[in-house]
Amino acid sequence: MHSETNLYLPLEDGYVVAYADGACVKNGLSEAKSAYGVWFSDKCPLNIGMPLDGPATNMRAEVQASTAALQLIHKLGYDKAKIYTDSSYILSCVNGWIDKWKANDWCKGNRKPVKNYDVLLKFDGACSIFSDIKWEHVCGHSGHYGNEAAHKLAQQAAKLQQITH
């Protein structure tokens, strides 16, 4: 069920541990470029930094980072994940916002459509296939090794996209 690649996956009580981070170079500007990073452990071949197409914002990149982490873990045959993130947006989404938005046909309390609906819908779908997900907040840019590694992957991918596009 689990390949040799999985030897690099950190497990805590049956949960695969991953760090997810999004980055957006020139966030808020028309020339902004975004990317995500997912980091499992040193030398893990699944660590990835991926540039993103479409509207480039930090929040969209954070959502796509967590989605990618969950998709990678699921593809390897696991159904329990522990995701570390520095995104308070992600934590708010999983701690009630998404449930409220879904109940309100993906509209906020003011009846305006939720921003980032397209990526949030994919994120919600990725979350729904797990038997359990633990979300852990880490302070960004505080020297937390796993978060810094995911951030570096995201930054490198965003900068590469900026150069090549």
PDB file of C-alpha atoms in Angstrom, residues 3 41 46 91 101 119 139 152 165:
ATOM      1  CA  SER A   3       5.840   2.819  -1.385  1.00  0.00           C
ATOM      2  CA  SER A  41      10.839  16.169   5.675  1.00  0.00           C
ATOM      3  CA  LEU A  46       7.444  14.648  -2.388  1.00  0.00           C
ATOM      4  CA  LEU A  91      -7.659  27.924  10.116  1.00  0.00           C
ATOM      5  CA  TRP A 101     -20.515  29.530   3.401  1.00  0.00           C
ATOM      6  CA  VAL A 119      -9.979  27.147  -4.903  1.00  0.00           C
ATOM      7  CA  CYS A 139       3.776  31.568  13.460  1.00  0.00           C
ATOM      8  CA  LYS A 152      11.273  28.577   0.818  1.00  0.00           C
ATOM      9  CA  HIS A 165       6.427  34.744 -17.400  1.00  0.00           C
TER      10      HIS A 165
END
